[in-house]
CSV table of C-alpha atoms in Angstrom, one decimal:
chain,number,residue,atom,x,y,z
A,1,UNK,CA,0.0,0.0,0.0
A,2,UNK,CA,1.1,3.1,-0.5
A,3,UNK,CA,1.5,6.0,1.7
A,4,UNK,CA,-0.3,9.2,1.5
A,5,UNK,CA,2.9,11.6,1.2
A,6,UNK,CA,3.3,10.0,-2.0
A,7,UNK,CA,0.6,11.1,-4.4
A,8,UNK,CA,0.3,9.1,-7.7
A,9,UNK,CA,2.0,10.5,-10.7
A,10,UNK,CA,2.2,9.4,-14.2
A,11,UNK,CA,5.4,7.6,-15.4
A,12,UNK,CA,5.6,4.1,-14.3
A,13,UNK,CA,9.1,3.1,-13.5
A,14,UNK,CA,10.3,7.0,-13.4
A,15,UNK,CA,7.7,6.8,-10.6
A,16,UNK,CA,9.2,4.6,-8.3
A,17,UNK,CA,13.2,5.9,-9.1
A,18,UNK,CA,11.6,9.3,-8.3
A,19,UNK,CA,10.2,8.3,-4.9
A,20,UNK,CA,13.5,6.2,-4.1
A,21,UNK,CA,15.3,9.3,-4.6
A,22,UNK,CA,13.7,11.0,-2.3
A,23,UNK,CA,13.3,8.8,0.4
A,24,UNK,CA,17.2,8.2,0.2
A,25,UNK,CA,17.5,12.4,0.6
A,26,UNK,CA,14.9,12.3,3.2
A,27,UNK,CA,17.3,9.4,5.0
A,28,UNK,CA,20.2,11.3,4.3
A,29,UNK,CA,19.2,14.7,5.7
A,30,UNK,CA,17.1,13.9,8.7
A,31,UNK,CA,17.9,15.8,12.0
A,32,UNK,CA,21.0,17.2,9.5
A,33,UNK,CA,22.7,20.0,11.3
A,34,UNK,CA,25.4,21.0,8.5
A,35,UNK,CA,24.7,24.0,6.6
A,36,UNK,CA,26.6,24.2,3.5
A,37,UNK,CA,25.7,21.1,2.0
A,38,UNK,CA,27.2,19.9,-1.2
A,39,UNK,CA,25.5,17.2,-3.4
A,40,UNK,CA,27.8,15.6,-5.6
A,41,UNK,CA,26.0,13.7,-8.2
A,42,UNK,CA,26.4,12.2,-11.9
A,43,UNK,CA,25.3,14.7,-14.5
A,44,UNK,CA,22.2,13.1,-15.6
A,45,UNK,CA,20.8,13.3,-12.3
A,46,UNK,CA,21.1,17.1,-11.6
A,47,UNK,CA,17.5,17.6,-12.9
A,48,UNK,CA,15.9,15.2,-10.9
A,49,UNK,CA,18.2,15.8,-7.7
A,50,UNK,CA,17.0,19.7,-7.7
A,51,UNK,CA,13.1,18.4,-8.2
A,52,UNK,CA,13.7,15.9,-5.5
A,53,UNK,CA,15.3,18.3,-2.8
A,54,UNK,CA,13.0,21.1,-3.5
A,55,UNK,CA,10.2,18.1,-3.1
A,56,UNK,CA,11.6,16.8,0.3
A,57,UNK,CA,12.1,20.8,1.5
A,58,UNK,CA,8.8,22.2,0.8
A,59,UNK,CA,6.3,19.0,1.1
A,60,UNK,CA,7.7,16.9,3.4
A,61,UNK,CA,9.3,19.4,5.3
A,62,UNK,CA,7.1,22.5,4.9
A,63,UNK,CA,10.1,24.3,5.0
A,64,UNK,CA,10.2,28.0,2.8
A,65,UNK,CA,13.4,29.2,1.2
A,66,UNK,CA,15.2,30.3,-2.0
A,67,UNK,CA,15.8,28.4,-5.7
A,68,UNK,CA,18.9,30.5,-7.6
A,69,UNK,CA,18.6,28.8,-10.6
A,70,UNK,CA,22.3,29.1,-12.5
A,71,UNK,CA,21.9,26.7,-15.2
A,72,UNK,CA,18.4,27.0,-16.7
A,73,UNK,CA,15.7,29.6,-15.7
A,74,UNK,CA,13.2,29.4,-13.5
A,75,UNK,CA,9.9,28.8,-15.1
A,76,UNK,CA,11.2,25.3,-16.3
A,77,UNK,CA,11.5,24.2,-12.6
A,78,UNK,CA,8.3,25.8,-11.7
A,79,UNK,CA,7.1,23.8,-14.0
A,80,UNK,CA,8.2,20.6,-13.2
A,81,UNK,CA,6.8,21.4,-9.4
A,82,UNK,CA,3.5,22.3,-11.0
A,83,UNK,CA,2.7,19.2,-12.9
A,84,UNK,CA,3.8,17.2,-9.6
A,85,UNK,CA,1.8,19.4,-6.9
A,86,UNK,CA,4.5,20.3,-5.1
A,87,UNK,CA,3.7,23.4,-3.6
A,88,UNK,CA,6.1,26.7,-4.6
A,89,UNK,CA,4.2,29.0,-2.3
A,90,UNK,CA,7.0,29.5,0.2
A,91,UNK,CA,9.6,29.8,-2.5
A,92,UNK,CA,11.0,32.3,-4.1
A,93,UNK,CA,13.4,32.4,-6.9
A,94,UNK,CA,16.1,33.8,-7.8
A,95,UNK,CA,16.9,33.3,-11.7
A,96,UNK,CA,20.3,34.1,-13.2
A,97,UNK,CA,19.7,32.9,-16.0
A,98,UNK,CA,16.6,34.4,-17.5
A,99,UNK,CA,17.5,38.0,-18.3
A,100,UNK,CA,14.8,40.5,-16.8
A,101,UNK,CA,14.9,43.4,-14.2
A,102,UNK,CA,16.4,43.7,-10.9
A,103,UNK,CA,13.2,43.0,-8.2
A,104,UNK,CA,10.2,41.4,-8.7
A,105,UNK,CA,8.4,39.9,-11.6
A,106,UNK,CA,5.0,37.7,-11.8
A,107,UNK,CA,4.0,35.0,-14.3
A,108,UNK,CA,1.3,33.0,-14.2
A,109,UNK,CA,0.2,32.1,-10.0
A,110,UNK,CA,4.0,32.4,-9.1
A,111,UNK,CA,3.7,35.6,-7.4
A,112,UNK,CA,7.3,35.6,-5.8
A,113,UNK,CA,9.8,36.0,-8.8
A,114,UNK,CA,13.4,37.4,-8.6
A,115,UNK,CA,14.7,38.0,-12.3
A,116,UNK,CA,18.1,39.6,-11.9
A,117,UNK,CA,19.0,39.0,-15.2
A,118,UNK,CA,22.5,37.5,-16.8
A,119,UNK,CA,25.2,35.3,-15.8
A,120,UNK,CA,27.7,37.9,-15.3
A,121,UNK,CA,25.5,39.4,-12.8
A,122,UNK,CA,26.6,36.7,-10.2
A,123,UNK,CA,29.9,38.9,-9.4
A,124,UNK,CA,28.0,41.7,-8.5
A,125,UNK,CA,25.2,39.8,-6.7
A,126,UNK,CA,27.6,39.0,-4.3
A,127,UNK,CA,27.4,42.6,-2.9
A,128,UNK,CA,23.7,43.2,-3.3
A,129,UNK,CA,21.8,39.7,-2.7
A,130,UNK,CA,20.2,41.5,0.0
A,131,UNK,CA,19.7,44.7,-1.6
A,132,UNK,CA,17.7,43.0,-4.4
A,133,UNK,CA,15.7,41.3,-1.4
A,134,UNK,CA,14.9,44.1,0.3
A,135,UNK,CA,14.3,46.1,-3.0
A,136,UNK,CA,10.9,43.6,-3.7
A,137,UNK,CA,7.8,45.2,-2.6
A,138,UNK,CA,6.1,43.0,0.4
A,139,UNK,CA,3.5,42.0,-1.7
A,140,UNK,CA,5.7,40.2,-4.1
A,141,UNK,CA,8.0,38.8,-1.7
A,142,UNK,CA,6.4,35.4,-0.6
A,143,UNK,CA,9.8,34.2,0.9
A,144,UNK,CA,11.9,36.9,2.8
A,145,UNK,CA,15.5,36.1,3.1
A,146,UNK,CA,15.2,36.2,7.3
A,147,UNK,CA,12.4,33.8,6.7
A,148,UNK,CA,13.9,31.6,4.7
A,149,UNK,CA,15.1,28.5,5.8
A,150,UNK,CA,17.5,27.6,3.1
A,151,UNK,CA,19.1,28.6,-0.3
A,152,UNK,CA,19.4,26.0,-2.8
A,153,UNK,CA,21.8,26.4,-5.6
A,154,UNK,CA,20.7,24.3,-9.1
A,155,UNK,CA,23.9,23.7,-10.7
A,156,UNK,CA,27.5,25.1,-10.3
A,157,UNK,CA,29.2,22.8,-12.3
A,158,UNK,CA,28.0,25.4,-15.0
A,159,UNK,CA,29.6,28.6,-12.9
A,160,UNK,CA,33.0,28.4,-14.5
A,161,UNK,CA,31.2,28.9,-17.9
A,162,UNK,CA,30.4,32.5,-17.0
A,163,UNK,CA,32.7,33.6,-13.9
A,164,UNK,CA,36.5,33.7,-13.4
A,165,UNK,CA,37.9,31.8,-10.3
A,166,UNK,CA,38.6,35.0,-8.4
A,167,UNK,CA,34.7,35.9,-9.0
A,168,UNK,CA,33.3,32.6,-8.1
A,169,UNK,CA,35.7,32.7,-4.8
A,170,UNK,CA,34.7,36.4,-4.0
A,171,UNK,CA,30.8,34.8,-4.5
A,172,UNK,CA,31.7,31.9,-1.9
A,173,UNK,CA,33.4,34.3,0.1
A,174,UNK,CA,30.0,36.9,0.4
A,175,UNK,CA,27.6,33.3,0.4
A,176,UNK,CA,29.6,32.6,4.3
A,177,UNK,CA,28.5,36.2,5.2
A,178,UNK,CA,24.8,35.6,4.2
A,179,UNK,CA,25.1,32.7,6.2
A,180,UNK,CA,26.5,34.6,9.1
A,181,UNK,CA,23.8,37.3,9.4
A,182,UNK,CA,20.7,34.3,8.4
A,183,UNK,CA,21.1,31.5,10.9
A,184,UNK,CA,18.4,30.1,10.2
A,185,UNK,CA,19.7,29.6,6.2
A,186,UNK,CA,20.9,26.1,5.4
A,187,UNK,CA,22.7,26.1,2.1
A,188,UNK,CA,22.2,23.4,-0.8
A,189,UNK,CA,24.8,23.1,-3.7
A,190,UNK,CA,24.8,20.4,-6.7
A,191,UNK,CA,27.1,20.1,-8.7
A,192,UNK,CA,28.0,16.8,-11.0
A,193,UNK,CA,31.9,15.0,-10.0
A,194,UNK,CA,33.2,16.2,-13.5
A,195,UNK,CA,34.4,19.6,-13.6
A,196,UNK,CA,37.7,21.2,-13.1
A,197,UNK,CA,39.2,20.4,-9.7
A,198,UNK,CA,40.0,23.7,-8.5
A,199,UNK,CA,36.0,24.2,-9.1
A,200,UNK,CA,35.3,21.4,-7.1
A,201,UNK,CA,38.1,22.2,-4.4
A,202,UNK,CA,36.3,25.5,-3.9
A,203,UNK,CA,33.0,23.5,-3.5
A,204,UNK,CA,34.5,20.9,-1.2
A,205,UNK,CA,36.5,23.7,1.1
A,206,UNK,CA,32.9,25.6,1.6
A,207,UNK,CA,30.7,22.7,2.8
A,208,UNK,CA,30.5,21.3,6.1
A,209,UNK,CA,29.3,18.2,4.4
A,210,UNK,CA,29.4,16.1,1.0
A,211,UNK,CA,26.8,13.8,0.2
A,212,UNK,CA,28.0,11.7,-2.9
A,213,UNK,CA,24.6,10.3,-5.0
A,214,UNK,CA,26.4,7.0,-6.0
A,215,UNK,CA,25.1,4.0,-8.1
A,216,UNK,CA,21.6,3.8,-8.9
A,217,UNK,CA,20.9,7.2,-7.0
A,218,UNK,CA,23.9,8.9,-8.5
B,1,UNK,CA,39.5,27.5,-14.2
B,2,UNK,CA,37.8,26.0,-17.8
B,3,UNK,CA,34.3,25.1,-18.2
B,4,UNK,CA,34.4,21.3,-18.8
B,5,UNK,CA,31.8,20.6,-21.2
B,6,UNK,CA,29.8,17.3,-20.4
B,7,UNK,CA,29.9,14.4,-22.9
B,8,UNK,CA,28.1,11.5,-23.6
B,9,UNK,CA,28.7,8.3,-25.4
B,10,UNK,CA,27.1,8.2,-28.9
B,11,UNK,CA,26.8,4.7,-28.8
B,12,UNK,CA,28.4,4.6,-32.2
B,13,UNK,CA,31.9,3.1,-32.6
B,14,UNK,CA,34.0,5.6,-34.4
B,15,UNK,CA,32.3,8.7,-33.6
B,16,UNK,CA,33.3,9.9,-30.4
B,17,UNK,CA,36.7,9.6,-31.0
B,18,UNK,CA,36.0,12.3,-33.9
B,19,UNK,CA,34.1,14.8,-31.4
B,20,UNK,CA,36.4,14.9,-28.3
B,21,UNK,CA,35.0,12.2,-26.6
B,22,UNK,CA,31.2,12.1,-27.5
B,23,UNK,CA,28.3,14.3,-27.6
B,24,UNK,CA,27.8,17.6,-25.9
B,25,UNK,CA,25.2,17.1,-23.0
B,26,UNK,CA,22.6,18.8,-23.3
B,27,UNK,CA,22.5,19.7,-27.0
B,28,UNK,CA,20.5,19.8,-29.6
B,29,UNK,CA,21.9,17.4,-33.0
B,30,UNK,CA,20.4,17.6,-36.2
B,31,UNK,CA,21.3,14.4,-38.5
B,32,UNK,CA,20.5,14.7,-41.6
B,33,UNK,CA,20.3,12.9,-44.9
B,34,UNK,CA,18.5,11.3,-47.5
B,35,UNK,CA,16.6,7.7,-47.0
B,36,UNK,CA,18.0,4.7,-46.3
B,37,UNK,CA,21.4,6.3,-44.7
B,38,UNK,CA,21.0,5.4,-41.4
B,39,UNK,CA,19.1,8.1,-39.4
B,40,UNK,CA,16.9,5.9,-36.9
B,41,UNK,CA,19.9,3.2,-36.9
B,42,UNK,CA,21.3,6.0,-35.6
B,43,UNK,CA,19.4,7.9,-33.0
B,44,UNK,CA,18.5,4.0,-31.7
B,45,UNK,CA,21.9,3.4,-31.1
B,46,UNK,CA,22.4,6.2,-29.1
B,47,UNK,CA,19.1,5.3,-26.8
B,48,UNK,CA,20.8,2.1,-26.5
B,49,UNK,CA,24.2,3.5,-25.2
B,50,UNK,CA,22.0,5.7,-22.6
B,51,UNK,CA,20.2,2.4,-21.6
B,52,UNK,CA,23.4,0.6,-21.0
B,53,UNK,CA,24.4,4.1,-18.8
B,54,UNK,CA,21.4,4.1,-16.6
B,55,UNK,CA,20.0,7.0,-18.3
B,56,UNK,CA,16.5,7.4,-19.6
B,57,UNK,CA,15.3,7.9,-23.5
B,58,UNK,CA,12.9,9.3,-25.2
B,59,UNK,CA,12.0,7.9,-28.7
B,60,UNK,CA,9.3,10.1,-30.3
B,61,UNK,CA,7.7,9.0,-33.5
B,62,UNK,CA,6.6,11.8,-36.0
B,63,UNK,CA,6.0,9.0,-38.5
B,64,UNK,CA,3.2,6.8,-37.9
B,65,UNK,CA,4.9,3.9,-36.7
B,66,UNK,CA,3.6,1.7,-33.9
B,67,UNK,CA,6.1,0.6,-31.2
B,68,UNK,CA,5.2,-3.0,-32.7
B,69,UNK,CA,6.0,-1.7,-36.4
B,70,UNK,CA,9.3,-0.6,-34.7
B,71,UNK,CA,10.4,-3.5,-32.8
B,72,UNK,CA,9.7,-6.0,-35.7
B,73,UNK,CA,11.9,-4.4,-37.9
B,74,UNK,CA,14.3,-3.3,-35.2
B,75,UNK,CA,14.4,-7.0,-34.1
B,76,UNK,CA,17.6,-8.4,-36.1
B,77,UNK,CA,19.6,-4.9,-34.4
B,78,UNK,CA,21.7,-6.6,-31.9
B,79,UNK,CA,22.4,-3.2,-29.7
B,80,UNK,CA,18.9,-2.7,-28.9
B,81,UNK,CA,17.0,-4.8,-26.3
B,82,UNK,CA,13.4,-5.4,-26.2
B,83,UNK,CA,13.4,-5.3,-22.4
B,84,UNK,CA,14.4,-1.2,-22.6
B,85,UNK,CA,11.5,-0.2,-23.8
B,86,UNK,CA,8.5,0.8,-21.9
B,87,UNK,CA,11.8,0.9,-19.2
B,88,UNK,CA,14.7,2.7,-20.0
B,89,UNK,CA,13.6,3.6,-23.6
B,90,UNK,CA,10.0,4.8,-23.8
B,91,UNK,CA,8.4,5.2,-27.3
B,92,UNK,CA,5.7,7.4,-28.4
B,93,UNK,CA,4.0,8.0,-31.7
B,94,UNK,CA,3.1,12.2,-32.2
B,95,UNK,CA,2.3,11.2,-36.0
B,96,UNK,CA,-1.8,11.4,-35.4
B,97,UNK,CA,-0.8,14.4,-32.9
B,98,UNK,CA,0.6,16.0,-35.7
B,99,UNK,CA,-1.7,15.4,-38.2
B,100,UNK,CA,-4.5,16.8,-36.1
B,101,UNK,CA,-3.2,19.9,-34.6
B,102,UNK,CA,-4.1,23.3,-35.8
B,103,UNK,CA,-1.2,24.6,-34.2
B,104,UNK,CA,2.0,24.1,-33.2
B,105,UNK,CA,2.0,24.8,-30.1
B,106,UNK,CA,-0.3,21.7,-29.5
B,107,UNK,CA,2.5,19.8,-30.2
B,108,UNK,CA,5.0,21.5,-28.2
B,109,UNK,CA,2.6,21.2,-25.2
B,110,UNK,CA,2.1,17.5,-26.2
B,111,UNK,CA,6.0,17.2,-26.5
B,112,UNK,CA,6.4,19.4,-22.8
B,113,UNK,CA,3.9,17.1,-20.7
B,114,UNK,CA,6.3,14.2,-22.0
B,115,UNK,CA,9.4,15.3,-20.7
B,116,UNK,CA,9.0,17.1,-17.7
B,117,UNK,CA,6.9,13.6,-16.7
B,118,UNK,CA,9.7,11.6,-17.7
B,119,UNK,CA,12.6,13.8,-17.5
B,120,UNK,CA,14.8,11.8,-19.5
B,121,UNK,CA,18.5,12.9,-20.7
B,122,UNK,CA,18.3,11.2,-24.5
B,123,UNK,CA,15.9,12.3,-26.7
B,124,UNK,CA,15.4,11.2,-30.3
B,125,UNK,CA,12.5,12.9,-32.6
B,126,UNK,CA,12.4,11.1,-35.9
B,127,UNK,CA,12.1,13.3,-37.7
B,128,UNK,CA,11.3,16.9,-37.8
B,129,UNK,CA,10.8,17.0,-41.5
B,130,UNK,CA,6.9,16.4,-40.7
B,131,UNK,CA,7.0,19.9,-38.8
B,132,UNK,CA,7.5,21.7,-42.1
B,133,UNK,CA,3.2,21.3,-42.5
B,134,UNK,CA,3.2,24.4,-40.0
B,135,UNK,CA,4.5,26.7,-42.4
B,136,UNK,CA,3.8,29.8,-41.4
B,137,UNK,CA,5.1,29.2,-37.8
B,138,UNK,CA,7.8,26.9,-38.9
B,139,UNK,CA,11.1,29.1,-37.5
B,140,UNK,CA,8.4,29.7,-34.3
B,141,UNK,CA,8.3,26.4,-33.5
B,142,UNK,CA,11.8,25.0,-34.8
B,143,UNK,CA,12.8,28.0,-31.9
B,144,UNK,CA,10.4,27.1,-29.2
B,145,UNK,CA,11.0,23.5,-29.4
B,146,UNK,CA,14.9,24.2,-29.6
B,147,UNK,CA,14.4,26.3,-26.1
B,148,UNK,CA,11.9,23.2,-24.8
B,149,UNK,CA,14.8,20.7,-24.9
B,150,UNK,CA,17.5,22.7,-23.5
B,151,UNK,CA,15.7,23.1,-20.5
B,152,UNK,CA,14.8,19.8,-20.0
B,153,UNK,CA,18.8,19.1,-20.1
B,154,UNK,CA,18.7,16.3,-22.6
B,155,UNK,CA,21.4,15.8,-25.5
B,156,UNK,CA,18.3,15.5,-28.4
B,157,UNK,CA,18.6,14.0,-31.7
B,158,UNK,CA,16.7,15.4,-34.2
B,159,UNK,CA,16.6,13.6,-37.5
B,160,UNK,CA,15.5,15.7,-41.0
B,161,UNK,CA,15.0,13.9,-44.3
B,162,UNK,CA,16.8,15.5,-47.3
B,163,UNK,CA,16.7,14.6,-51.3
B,164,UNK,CA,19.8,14.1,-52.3
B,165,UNK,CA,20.6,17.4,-54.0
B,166,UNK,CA,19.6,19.2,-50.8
B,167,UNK,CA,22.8,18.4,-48.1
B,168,UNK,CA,20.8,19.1,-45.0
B,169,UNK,CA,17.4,21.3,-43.8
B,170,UNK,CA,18.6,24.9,-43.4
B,171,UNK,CA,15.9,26.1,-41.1
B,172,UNK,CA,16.8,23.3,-38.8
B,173,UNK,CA,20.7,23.6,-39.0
B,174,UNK,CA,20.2,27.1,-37.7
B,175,UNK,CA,19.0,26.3,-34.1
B,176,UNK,CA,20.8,23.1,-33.3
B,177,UNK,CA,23.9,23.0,-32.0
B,178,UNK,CA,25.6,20.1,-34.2
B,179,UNK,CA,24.5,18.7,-37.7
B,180,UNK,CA,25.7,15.1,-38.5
B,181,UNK,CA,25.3,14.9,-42.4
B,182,UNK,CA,24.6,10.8,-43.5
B,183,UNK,CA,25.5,10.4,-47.3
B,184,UNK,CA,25.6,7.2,-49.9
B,185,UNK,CA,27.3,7.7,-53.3
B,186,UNK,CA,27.1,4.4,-56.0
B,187,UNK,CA,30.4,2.5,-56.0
B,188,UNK,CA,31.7,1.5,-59.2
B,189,UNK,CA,30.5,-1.8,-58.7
B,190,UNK,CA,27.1,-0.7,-57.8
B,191,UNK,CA,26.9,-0.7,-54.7
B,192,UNK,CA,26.4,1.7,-52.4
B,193,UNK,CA,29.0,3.1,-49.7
B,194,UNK,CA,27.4,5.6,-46.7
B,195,UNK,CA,29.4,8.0,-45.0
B,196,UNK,CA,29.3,10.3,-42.1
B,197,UNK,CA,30.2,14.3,-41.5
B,198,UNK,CA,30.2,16.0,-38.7
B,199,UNK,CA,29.5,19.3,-40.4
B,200,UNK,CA,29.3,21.3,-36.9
B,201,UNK,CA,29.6,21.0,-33.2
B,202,UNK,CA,29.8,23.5,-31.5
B,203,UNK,CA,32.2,23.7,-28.6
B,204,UNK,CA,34.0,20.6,-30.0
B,205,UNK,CA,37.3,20.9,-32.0
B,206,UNK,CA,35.6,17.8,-34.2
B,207,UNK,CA,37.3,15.8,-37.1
B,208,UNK,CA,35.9,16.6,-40.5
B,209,UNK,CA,35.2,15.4,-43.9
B,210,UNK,CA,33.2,12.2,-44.9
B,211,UNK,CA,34.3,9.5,-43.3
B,212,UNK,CA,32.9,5.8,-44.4
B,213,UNK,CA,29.8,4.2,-42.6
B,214,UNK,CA,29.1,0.8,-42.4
B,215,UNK,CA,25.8,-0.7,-41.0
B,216,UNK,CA,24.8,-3.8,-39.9
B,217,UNK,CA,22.9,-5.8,-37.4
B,218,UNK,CA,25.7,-4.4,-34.6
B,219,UNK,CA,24.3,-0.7,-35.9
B,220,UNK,CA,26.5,2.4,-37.6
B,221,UNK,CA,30.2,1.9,-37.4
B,222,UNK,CA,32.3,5.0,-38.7
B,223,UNK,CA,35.2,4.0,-40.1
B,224,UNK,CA,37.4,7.5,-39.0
B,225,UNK,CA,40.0,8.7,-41.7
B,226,UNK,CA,38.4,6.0,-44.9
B,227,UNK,CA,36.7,8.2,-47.0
């Protein structure tokens, strides 16, 4: 029989591989005190690692928080949390990708959209995260950033595409500060095993804790 | 610090030793050529290769072909497994879809509700050509559908029939990111001999020129450097 905090959804065997992946994050992160959290995970599994965290963070756990999308905008994910119920009313994203205006934006029933606009914006949103934050009308701001209870990053594997090392360090670098003033922010980075190894040393020398996705999970 | 671009096996001997290792991931590949060259061989073989890998496919028919159509005269292919389909391979036919629609953006709606269900990282649409009955919208759609599969973050394989004094569809060759060109010519003999090009790649320092093709019940070998 199965339990009622899994709802049926079409796809057969993706079904159950979906599920499986989240129980095993649901395992992994229970009573998990880290805060700078690094998933480390094969390439074809970044999609379905970012549904399947922002599943376990806002269903299960009812938490609220953050989605910067790096590697693909935002609406696609919003998508993918609309078609499986999910809810995305105590998230709010931030979208480097799609190019737009600083502050809010609203499509569709998402009322709490951050469009910054541009990958080589990342540099100077270092200095301003907060500033664009506190820039969004309350109305439009559904998660505020002392609210939120954590920030998850989609992809940074890509991040070298866009930024120099000195930019991505400078963005680590200001990320500990945010973490400093918001205690209550837990942090979430994916990235796949396969990029350059300074990339991944800067990854590795910011979390408290690597979870490798390995074999069928990973 | 580089960006390391991701690459995935083609599944086809020969041809990722001409593009740096194999196929950008994700990506959008046009191959193109005339019938009878090896297009579906093709875009099977690399389902396959993702099936062996533990990745999911997508095989979407624009061509009126039943799954059962497809597996009997898939059956003597040695590469593809029965048992991946409906698993790691899932096969749908958009042909009456197609036919039906007024617009095309009841296909792309169609085509969005299958993979962000399935979210699968190979995708093969055999072909496009069909497309071309939405005229008026044609670069509308060729862009929106382009946009569709990126997000999704699959390496796609779109396959486009030529004739054989047209080398490969424009339109599409525009919005993908690599075009394989597949080619025969008559041998003196009579025969036939195919061939492979990698006409573009982008973000891959790729071999070029024709190189030969042979195809059998193993699939597409490229035979890199015989022309």
């Amino acid at each position: 029989m199965r339990s009622p905090r899994h709802p049926r959804r079409k796809g057969g065997r993706r079904l159950a591989d979906d599920e499986r992946l989240l129980d095993h994050l649901d395992e992994t992160l229970r009573n998990e005190k880290a805060r700078r959290l690094l998933f480390i995970a094969r390439y074809s599994l970044i999609p379905k690692l970012n549904l399947a965290l922002l599943d376990l963070l806002l269903r299960r756990q009812s938490r609220q928080g953050i989605y910067l999308s790096i590697d693909r905008p935002h609406k696609f994910m919003d998508l993918l949390l609309r078609k499986r119920d999910i809810p995305r009313q105590k998230l709010t994203y931030v979208d480097l990708v799609t190019k737009g205006t600083v502050g809010g934006d609203r499509v569709g029933d998402v009322k709490a959209l951050l469009s910054v606009g541009g990958f080589f914006w990342l540099k100077l949103m270092t200095n301003t995260f907060e500033q664009v934050f506190d820039g969004m009308s309350g109305n439009q701001t559904q998660v505020k950033l002392e609210d939120a209870s954590f920030l998850l990053l989609d992809n940074l594997s890509v991040m070298p595409a866009y930024n120099s090392e000195s930019s991505i360090r400078e963005f680590f670098q200001e990320l500990r500060g945010l973490l400093e003033r918001y205690e209550r922010l837990q942090v979430f980075l994916i990235t796949h095993g396969d990029i350059h190894p300074t990339m991944l040393s800067i990854l590795k020398e910011f979390s408290d804790r690597v979870v490798k996705l390995e074999g069928a999970m990973g | 610090m580089k960006y390391q671009l991701v690459r995935i096996g083609s599944g086809i001997p020969g041809l990722d030793g001409m593009t740096q290792g194999g196929l950008p991931f994700p990506s959008t590949i046009l191959v193109a050529g005339p019938a009878g060259t090896g297009k579906t061989t093709l875009g099977l073989q690399f389902l396959a290769q993702g099936a062996r890998d533990g990745e999911t496919g997508l095989f979407i028919s624009t061509l009126s072909e039943s799954i059962q159509w497809m597996l009997r005269f898939t059956s003597n292919l040695t590469f593809l497994k029965k048992e991946y389909f409906g698993q790691q391979i899932v096969y749908d036919d958009f042909s009456g879809l197609i036919k039906q629609a007024k617009d095309y953006r009841d296909v792309l709606h169609a085509l969005e509700e299958k993979l962000t269900t399935l979210m699968p990282q190979r995708v093969v649409i055999d072909s496009v050509t069909v497309f071309e009955r939405f005229k008026d919208d044609y670069r509308d759609l060729l862009y929106d559908f382009s946009v569709l599969l990126k997000d999704v973050q699959a390496t796609t394989i779109l396959t486009g029939e030529v004739d054989p004094t047209e080398p490969y569809p424009v339109e599409v060759a525009h919005v993908v990111d690599s075009v394989l060109l597949l080619t025969s010519s008559l041998t003196t003999e009579g025969g036939r001999n195919r061939h492979l090009e990698v006409l573009k790649m982008r973000g891959t320092n790729h071999v070029t020129g024709r190189h030969l093709m042979a195809i059998d019940r193993n699939g597409i070998t490229v035979q890199v450097g015989m022309g």
